[in-house]
């Protein structure tokens, strides 16, 4: 790095004003990590290089000015909005990085119900946008578990997905237009049109870039009519995941589009459903939309499930009550931290995707290997929560007791060996190692295997848009 | 030392939707749709007992540990977990009675178990449970057993001569005392007392061991002193409105907002206390 911390802080203060440049030591330490390293963080151990400053930007012009400064002086930039990342995307891999926080760019710029569009700045909270839309009978259709925490820039940057994705899609299906600033200072706007065939879809250079190519400043997403009164909620218990995957497949290949299609194995289910489904798998389906469509979808799904032996219907109220408590707000995050500190038991997740023919094998082999190979494991299970015509995802959930190791050894002793099993088994079977949390900094090791010969395209994007490598070093691609 | 830890399985009332607090003709609220948990004070009691056993183990005088609950089969999962966590016995006194406001019956059943079966000399339990909120079971149990009871306990450690070093909260501070069993300890707010989690190996090795089930009526008929007369009669139940409102303080700068917060809200409030 060419500049020292003091000079960086001085220049940032000149650009953004004193109030928008934070150098408090504790804030800097906490800004060097995300949820991936929360065990270390909880113990006050920070192993990553500490950033020079966290700067708060309030306009596209300010983002541009910061990026220009960073490029001219070869300083690593870590874009940030809601700070809910789970895969190390917010880790500052380089000494004296600048964390560029866009949470102050939190305006909902416009809601256009005629064209069914909502436009907001990158720091707009999804919860706030969704609440505002619902007051008027609309929804984004996006409902990740982190809805109370996450903001639009980060949600787009990670290719996030929500609980109603089987109908509304992932964020990539929702984004219509965007504004982003590239590290050369170029501000790019992609206009809002229903579709176009004017070359490749360049939105996808920006969506999912994890702050490694550009800084997202504005997002326009689709909106949908919100008609919860039409929802048809179905819940079943069943004996095994294989049957559950078969049911999901049959629903999808026959052209039905439930908004929710979730299948829990008994271990993961024990965290949620032990009061009515102990030791069982749980299948949850929801149809929504205009009443005739929701009713017909609900009925058809019931018929499909009824063909499979061993599926027992559950009163929908059980599912509804659970669903209403599913999201994570700051209170839940704080509670979890307290529990981890007291029990030294920590839970993490890894999410993968595969076609119908491989997904059950991936599930079985990973559960089997993790339970037999990883020490001190207290739970390994998972669920499928997003289904497609061609396959589904598997969201592995695992907890372990951290025993006989220092906080900074937790990741190497437990989390990475578990991730390694899941990622390697998934890639070996032909699936994708990342379904919706992004690559972050801890799956870059396998990124070439993930892409195969198409890695050329990814690498070229990075070289073209960020030739100096100042954008979120070590994210998506291994750091140079 | 033969320790009995009593716990109650309760619905996680934090998960109850606001509109579901409907009282039926039998003065019950339908809570079956939410997950069951171990009553948090009892969870502390169980963890504190395990911590005590860990420390006693180091001193090579490990105590016998029994976990006991009164209720229906929904407690079995928790009992199995406790088995996996190395409780020597996991006991359920099978009762389908409505015990929400009947601490005297719970105390009678626990005493009957101790006298007839467990022969325990230390009883640890949470001070109260969210369902019923009676805060009386440990005290009535102590009265029935004729044992001393220490309330608001936050930690227990082994002490010389098969004694216990007990820390508890008292009106004007914290008290540490050495107690010779028998005694009953009612756990209050205790730091670091989330229940530990068994590993899959522990569950495989111990979690499948049987849970002992004892019929409440049989236990009372053969070994119990009659319950003390009930102290209260349930007349009605209503939900407490816990909704909160908030105000967003406007201002250009942090300093302006601080001024507004102080002069419009805090100053008057501070003057009032
Ligand atoms: C409790 C919990 C539940 C979750 N549930 C889900 C879920 O259901 N579905 C799901 O998909 N994900 C989920 N996630 C993970 C997920 O990545 C995020 O919640 C969300 O997508 C991140 O948004 P954020 O605003 O918090 O971004 P941040 O955490 O601030 O950043 C995430 C990544 O995006 C980059 N980034 C942030 N802002 C910008 C920007 N303006 N321009 C360019 N890059 C940027 C960052 O550098 C980082 O790499 C969950 C996370 C938590 C903690």
PDB file of N, CA, C and O in Angstrom, chain A residues 169-218:
ATOM      1  N   UNK A 169     -38.554 -15.832  -7.650  1.00  0.00           N
ATOM      2  CA  UNK A 169     -37.176 -15.922  -8.103  1.00  0.00           C
ATOM      3  C   UNK A 169     -36.206 -15.355  -7.093  1.00  0.00           C
ATOM      4  O   UNK A 169     -36.585 -14.881  -6.025  1.00  0.00           O
ATOM      5  N   UNK A 170     -34.932 -15.427  -7.440  1.00  0.00           N
ATOM      6  CA  UNK A 170     -33.886 -14.805  -6.620  1.00  0.00           C
ATOM      7  C   UNK A 170     -33.799 -13.335  -6.980  1.00  0.00           C
ATOM      8  O   UNK A 170     -34.511 -12.856  -7.868  1.00  0.00           O
ATOM      9  N   UNK A 171     -32.892 -12.616  -6.349  1.00  0.00           N
ATOM     10  CA  UNK A 171     -32.785 -11.166  -6.598  1.00  0.00           C
ATOM     11  C   UNK A 171     -32.487 -10.904  -8.078  1.00  0.00           C
ATOM     12  O   UNK A 171     -32.905  -9.890  -8.639  1.00  0.00           O
ATOM     13  N   UNK A 172     -31.779 -11.847  -8.722  1.00  0.00           N
ATOM     14  CA  UNK A 172     -31.424 -11.643 -10.144  1.00  0.00           C
ATOM     15  C   UNK A 172     -32.666 -11.619 -11.028  1.00  0.00           C
ATOM     16  O   UNK A 172     -32.636 -11.057 -12.119  1.00  0.00           O
ATOM     17  N   UNK A 173     -33.757 -12.235 -10.551  1.00  0.00           N
ATOM     18  CA  UNK A 173     -34.997 -12.211 -11.332  1.00  0.00           C
ATOM     19  C   UNK A 173     -35.811 -10.956 -11.033  1.00  0.00           C
ATOM     20  O   UNK A 173     -36.800 -10.681 -11.691  1.00  0.00           O
ATOM     21  N   UNK A 174     -35.429 -10.255  -9.982  1.00  0.00           N
ATOM     22  CA  UNK A 174     -36.206  -9.098  -9.543  1.00  0.00           C
ATOM     23  C   UNK A 174     -35.606  -7.775 -10.004  1.00  0.00           C
ATOM     24  O   UNK A 174     -36.315  -6.804 -10.193  1.00  0.00           O
ATOM     25  N   UNK A 175     -34.280  -7.761 -10.125  1.00  0.00           N
ATOM     26  CA  UNK A 175     -33.619  -6.501 -10.491  1.00  0.00           C
ATOM     27  C   UNK A 175     -33.961  -6.137 -11.940  1.00  0.00           C
ATOM     28  O   UNK A 175     -33.811  -6.947 -12.846  1.00  0.00           O
ATOM     29  N   UNK A 176     -34.409  -4.888 -12.120  1.00  0.00           N
ATOM     30  CA  UNK A 176     -34.724  -4.412 -13.467  1.00  0.00           C
ATOM     31  C   UNK A 176     -33.570  -3.536 -13.966  1.00  0.00           C
ATOM     32  O   UNK A 176     -33.015  -3.760 -15.029  1.00  0.00           O
ATOM     33  N   UNK A 177     -33.224  -2.536 -13.179  1.00  0.00           N
ATOM     34  CA  UNK A 177     -32.122  -1.654 -13.563  1.00  0.00           C
ATOM     35  C   UNK A 177     -31.239  -1.344 -12.373  1.00  0.00           C
ATOM     36  O   UNK A 177     -31.591  -1.646 -11.222  1.00  0.00           O
ATOM     37  N   UNK A 178     -30.094  -0.752 -12.646  1.00  0.00           N
ATOM     38  CA  UNK A 178     -29.103  -0.525 -11.586  1.00  0.00           C
ATOM     39  C   UNK A 178     -28.260   0.702 -11.877  1.00  0.00           C
ATOM     40  O   UNK A 178     -28.118   1.100 -13.033  1.00  0.00           O
ATOM     41  N   UNK A 179     -27.669   1.220 -10.824  1.00  0.00           N
ATOM     42  CA  UNK A 179     -26.581   2.181 -11.016  1.00  0.00           C
ATOM     43  C   UNK A 179     -25.394   1.652 -10.208  1.00  0.00           C
ATOM     44  O   UNK A 179     -25.573   1.186  -9.079  1.00  0.00           O
ATOM     45  N   UNK A 180     -24.216   1.735 -10.815  1.00  0.00           N
ATOM     46  CA  UNK A 180     -23.014   1.276 -10.099  1.00  0.00           C
ATOM     47  C   UNK A 180     -21.827   2.133 -10.492  1.00  0.00           C
ATOM     48  O   UNK A 180     -21.783   2.685 -11.595  1.00  0.00           O
ATOM     49  N   UNK A 181     -20.875   2.231  -9.566  1.00  0.00           N
ATOM     50  CA  UNK A 181     -19.636   2.962  -9.850  1.00  0.00           C
ATOM     51  C   UNK A 181     -18.502   1.938  -9.948  1.00  0.00           C
ATOM     52  O   UNK A 181     -18.353   1.094  -9.057  1.00  0.00           O
ATOM     53  N   UNK A 182     -17.761   2.016 -11.042  1.00  0.00           N
ATOM     54  CA  UNK A 182     -16.646   1.090 -11.237  1.00  0.00           C
ATOM     55  C   UNK A 182     -15.348   1.718 -10.712  1.00  0.00           C
ATOM     56  O   UNK A 182     -15.284   2.937 -10.540  1.00  0.00           O
ATOM     57  N   UNK A 183     -14.336   0.899 -10.476  1.00  0.00           N
ATOM     58  CA  UNK A 183     -13.131   1.444  -9.846  1.00  0.00           C
ATOM     59  C   UNK A 183     -12.400   2.497 -10.688  1.00  0.00           C
ATOM     60  O   UNK A 183     -11.593   3.249 -10.158  1.00  0.00           O
ATOM     61  N   UNK A 184     -12.691   2.577 -11.977  1.00  0.00           N
ATOM     62  CA  UNK A 184     -12.070   3.665 -12.763  1.00  0.00           C
ATOM     63  C   UNK A 184     -12.853   4.972 -12.617  1.00  0.00           C
ATOM     64  O   UNK A 184     -12.585   5.948 -13.301  1.00  0.00           O
ATOM     65  N   UNK A 185     -13.876   4.962 -11.771  1.00  0.00           N
ATOM     66  CA  UNK A 185     -14.643   6.181 -11.520  1.00  0.00           C
ATOM     67  C   UNK A 185     -15.848   6.329 -12.433  1.00  0.00           C
ATOM     68  O   UNK A 185     -16.613   7.293 -12.327  1.00  0.00           O
ATOM     69  N   UNK A 186     -16.047   5.374 -13.294  1.00  0.00           N
ATOM     70  CA  UNK A 186     -17.158   5.447 -14.253  1.00  0.00           C
ATOM     71  C   UNK A 186     -18.473   5.106 -13.550  1.00  0.00           C
ATOM     72  O   UNK A 186     -18.604   4.041 -12.936  1.00  0.00           O
ATOM     73  N   UNK A 187     -19.425   6.021 -13.665  1.00  0.00           N
ATOM     74  CA  UNK A 187     -20.764   5.750 -13.117  1.00  0.00           C
ATOM     75  C   UNK A 187     -21.608   5.170 -14.256  1.00  0.00           C
ATOM     76  O   UNK A 187     -21.741   5.772 -15.316  1.00  0.00           O
ATOM     77  N   UNK A 188     -22.149   3.967 -14.020  1.00  0.00           N
ATOM     78  CA  UNK A 188     -22.932   3.322 -15.085  1.00  0.00           C
ATOM     79  C   UNK A 188     -24.362   3.139 -14.628  1.00  0.00           C
ATOM     80  O   UNK A 188     -24.608   2.721 -13.487  1.00  0.00           O
ATOM     81  N   UNK A 189     -25.308   3.442 -15.508  1.00  0.00           N
ATOM     82  CA  UNK A 189     -26.722   3.213 -15.189  1.00  0.00           C
ATOM     83  C   UNK A 189     -27.284   2.231 -16.209  1.00  0.00           C
ATOM     84  O   UNK A 189     -27.076   2.387 -17.416  1.00  0.00           O
ATOM     85  N   UNK A 190     -27.957   1.227 -15.725  1.00  0.00           N
ATOM     86  CA  UNK A 190     -28.632   0.299 -16.639  1.00  0.00           C
ATOM     87  C   UNK A 190     -30.119   0.616 -16.529  1.00  0.00           C
ATOM     88  O   UNK A 190     -30.689   0.556 -15.442  1.00  0.00           O
ATOM     89  N   UNK A 191     -30.716   0.988 -17.672  1.00  0.00           N
ATOM     90  CA  UNK A 191     -32.079   1.529 -17.613  1.00  0.00           C
ATOM     91  C   UNK A 191     -33.119   0.450 -17.310  1.00  0.00           C
ATOM     92  O   UNK A 191     -32.858  -0.753 -17.483  1.00  0.00           O
ATOM     93  N   UNK A 192     -34.303   0.928 -16.901  1.00  0.00           N
ATOM     94  CA  UNK A 192     -35.385   0.021 -16.520  1.00  0.00           C
ATOM     95  C   UNK A 192     -36.251  -0.322 -17.728  1.00  0.00           C
ATOM     96  O   UNK A 192     -37.067   0.488 -18.166  1.00  0.00           O
ATOM     97  N   UNK A 193     -36.062  -1.498 -18.274  1.00  0.00           N
ATOM     98  CA  UNK A 193     -36.920  -1.958 -19.383  1.00  0.00           C
ATOM     99  C   UNK A 193     -37.383  -3.379 -19.062  1.00  0.00           C
ATOM    100  O   UNK A 193     -36.719  -4.086 -18.311  1.00  0.00           O
ATOM    101  N   UNK A 194     -38.534  -3.767 -19.643  1.00  0.00           N
ATOM    102  CA  UNK A 194     -39.033  -5.113 -19.294  1.00  0.00           C
ATOM    103  C   UNK A 194     -38.125  -6.239 -19.775  1.00  0.00           C
ATOM    104  O   UNK A 194     -38.016  -7.269 -19.136  1.00  0.00           O
ATOM    105  N   UNK A 195     -37.502  -6.044 -20.901  1.00  0.00           N
ATOM    106  CA  UNK A 195     -36.522  -7.019 -21.426  1.00  0.00           C
ATOM    107  C   UNK A 195     -35.788  -6.366 -22.573  1.00  0.00           C
ATOM    108  O   UNK A 195     -36.301  -5.418 -23.159  1.00  0.00           O
ATOM    109  N   UNK A 196     -34.627  -6.850 -22.874  1.00  0.00           N
ATOM    110  CA  UNK A 196     -33.996  -6.421 -24.125  1.00  0.00           C
ATOM    111  C   UNK A 196     -33.037  -7.492 -24.639  1.00  0.00           C
ATOM    112  O   UNK A 196     -32.558  -8.336 -23.870  1.00  0.00           O
ATOM    113  N   UNK A 197     -32.811  -7.404 -25.963  1.00  0.00           N
ATOM    114  CA  UNK A 197     -31.905  -8.375 -26.597  1.00  0.00           C
ATOM    115  C   UNK A 197     -30.801  -7.610 -27.300  1.00  0.00           C
ATOM    116  O   UNK A 197     -30.479  -7.863 -28.448  1.00  0.00           O
ATOM    117  N   UNK A 198     -30.257  -6.621 -26.582  1.00  0.00           N
ATOM    118  CA  UNK A 198     -29.198  -5.802 -27.184  1.00  0.00           C
ATOM    119  C   UNK A 198     -27.846  -6.260 -26.653  1.00  0.00           C
ATOM    120  O   UNK A 198     -27.161  -5.539 -25.951  1.00  0.00           O
ATOM    121  N   UNK A 199     -27.538  -7.500 -26.928  1.00  0.00           N
ATOM    122  CA  UNK A 199     -26.263  -8.042 -26.423  1.00  0.00           C
ATOM    123  C   UNK A 199     -26.479  -8.752 -25.098  1.00  0.00           C
ATOM    124  O   UNK A 199     -27.611  -8.947 -24.653  1.00  0.00           O
ATOM    125  N   UNK A 200     -25.360  -9.150 -24.460  1.00  0.00           N
ATOM    126  CA  UNK A 200     -25.488  -9.895 -23.195  1.00  0.00           C
ATOM    127  C   UNK A 200     -26.199  -9.072 -22.129  1.00  0.00           C
ATOM    128  O   UNK A 200     -26.241  -7.850 -22.203  1.00  0.00           O
ATOM    129  N   UNK A 201     -26.728  -9.759 -21.170  1.00  0.00           N
ATOM    130  CA  UNK A 201     -27.433  -9.065 -20.088  1.00  0.00           C
ATOM    131  C   UNK A 201     -26.397  -8.560 -19.080  1.00  0.00           C
ATOM    132  O   UNK A 201     -25.945  -9.301 -18.207  1.00  0.00           O
ATOM    133  N   UNK A 202     -26.045  -7.283 -19.219  1.00  0.00           N
ATOM    134  CA  UNK A 202     -24.932  -6.751 -18.412  1.00  0.00           C
ATOM    135  C   UNK A 202     -25.297  -6.525 -16.954  1.00  0.00           C
ATOM    136  O   UNK A 202     -24.427  -6.243 -16.133  1.00  0.00           O
ATOM    137  N   UNK A 203     -26.592  -6.656 -16.634  1.00  0.00           N
ATOM    138  CA  UNK A 203     -26.948  -6.558 -15.206  1.00  0.00           C
ATOM    139  C   UNK A 203     -26.178  -7.598 -14.404  1.00  0.00           C
ATOM    140  O   UNK A 203     -25.843  -7.393 -13.245  1.00  0.00           O
ATOM    141  N   UNK A 204     -25.910  -8.726 -15.062  1.00  0.00           N
ATOM    142  CA  UNK A 204     -25.286  -9.835 -14.330  1.00  0.00           C
ATOM    143  C   UNK A 204     -23.801  -9.638 -14.069  1.00  0.00           C
ATOM    144  O   UNK A 204     -23.191 -10.447 -13.378  1.00  0.00           O
ATOM    145  N   UNK A 205     -23.230  -8.567 -14.627  1.00  0.00           N
ATOM    146  CA  UNK A 205     -21.856  -8.219 -14.245  1.00  0.00           C
ATOM    147  C   UNK A 205     -21.900  -7.608 -12.842  1.00  0.00           C
ATOM    148  O   UNK A 205     -20.985  -7.767 -12.036  1.00  0.00           O
ATOM    149  N   UNK A 206     -23.004  -6.928 -12.576  1.00  0.00           N
ATOM    150  CA  UNK A 206     -23.125  -6.193 -11.307  1.00  0.00           C
ATOM    151  C   UNK A 206     -23.772  -7.056 -10.221  1.00  0.00           C
ATOM    152  O   UNK A 206     -23.291  -7.113  -9.085  1.00  0.00           O
ATOM    153  N   UNK A 207     -24.857  -7.751 -10.592  1.00  0.00           N
ATOM    154  CA  UNK A 207     -25.546  -8.599  -9.613  1.00  0.00           C
ATOM    155  C   UNK A 207     -24.596  -9.736  -9.223  1.00  0.00           C
ATOM    156  O   UNK A 207     -24.064 -10.431 -10.092  1.00  0.00           O
ATOM    157  N   UNK A 208     -24.392  -9.890  -7.942  1.00  0.00           N
ATOM    158  CA  UNK A 208     -23.515 -10.978  -7.481  1.00  0.00           C
ATOM    159  C   UNK A 208     -22.043 -10.644  -7.519  1.00  0.00           C
ATOM    160  O   UNK A 208     -21.216 -11.532  -7.340  1.00  0.00           O
ATOM    161  N   UNK A 209     -21.678  -9.359  -7.713  1.00  0.00           N
ATOM    162  CA  UNK A 209     -20.234  -9.061  -7.815  1.00  0.00           C
ATOM    163  C   UNK A 209     -19.549  -9.001  -6.447  1.00  0.00           C
ATOM    164  O   UNK A 209     -18.320  -8.938  -6.362  1.00  0.00           O
ATOM    165  N   UNK A 210     -20.327  -9.013  -5.370  1.00  0.00           N
ATOM    166  CA  UNK A 210     -19.794  -9.063  -3.993  1.00  0.00           C
ATOM    167  C   UNK A 210     -18.777  -7.952  -3.706  1.00  0.00           C
ATOM    168  O   UNK A 210     -17.856  -8.134  -2.912  1.00  0.00           O
ATOM    169  N   UNK A 211     -18.954  -6.841  -4.372  1.00  0.00           N
ATOM    170  CA  UNK A 211     -18.053  -5.713  -4.137  1.00  0.00           C
ATOM    171  C   UNK A 211     -16.687  -5.922  -4.764  1.00  0.00           C
ATOM    172  O   UNK A 211     -15.756  -5.167  -4.496  1.00  0.00           O
ATOM    173  N   UNK A 212     -16.551  -6.934  -5.602  1.00  0.00           N
ATOM    174  CA  UNK A 212     -15.243  -7.241  -6.181  1.00  0.00           C
ATOM    175  C   UNK A 212     -15.075  -6.644  -7.575  1.00  0.00           C
ATOM    176  O   UNK A 212     -14.004  -6.747  -8.168  1.00  0.00           O
ATOM    177  N   UNK A 213     -16.150  -6.047  -8.126  1.00  0.00           N
ATOM    178  CA  UNK A 213     -16.036  -5.411  -9.443  1.00  0.00           C
ATOM    179  C   UNK A 213     -16.455  -3.952  -9.412  1.00  0.00           C
ATOM    180  O   UNK A 213     -15.908  -3.120 -10.129  1.00  0.00           O
ATOM    181  N   UNK A 214     -17.459  -3.637  -8.626  1.00  0.00           N
ATOM    182  CA  UNK A 214     -18.001  -2.279  -8.646  1.00  0.00           C
ATOM    183  C   UNK A 214     -18.800  -2.013  -7.371  1.00  0.00           C
ATOM    184  O   UNK A 214     -19.051  -2.938  -6.596  1.00  0.00           O
ATOM    185  N   UNK A 215     -19.180  -0.745  -7.199  1.00  0.00           N
ATOM    186  CA  UNK A 215     -19.970  -0.354  -6.027  1.00  0.00           C
ATOM    187  C   UNK A 215     -21.383  -0.049  -6.513  1.00  0.00           C
ATOM    188  O   UNK A 215     -21.603   0.854  -7.323  1.00  0.00           O
ATOM    189  N   UNK A 216     -22.350  -0.798  -6.007  1.00  0.00           N
ATOM    190  CA  UNK A 216     -23.751  -0.594  -6.414  1.00  0.00           C
ATOM    191  C   UNK A 216     -24.306   0.593  -5.634  1.00  0.00           C
ATOM    192  O   UNK A 216     -24.216   0.628  -4.401  1.00  0.00           O
ATOM    193  N   UNK A 217     -24.873   1.564  -6.327  1.00  0.00           N
ATOM    194  CA  UNK A 217     -25.385   2.748  -5.635  1.00  0.00           C
ATOM    195  C   UNK A 217     -26.909   2.827  -5.672  1.00  0.00           C
ATOM    196  O   UNK A 217     -27.527   3.442  -4.800  1.00  0.00           O
ATOM    197  N   UNK A 218     -27.518   2.222  -6.685  1.00  0.00           N
ATOM    198  CA  UNK A 218     -28.978   2.322  -6.803  1.00  0.00           C
ATOM    199  C   UNK A 218     -29.520   1.055  -7.454  1.00  0.00           C
ATOM    200  O   UNK A 218     -28.864   0.468  -8.316  1.00  0.00           O
TER     201      UNK A 218
END
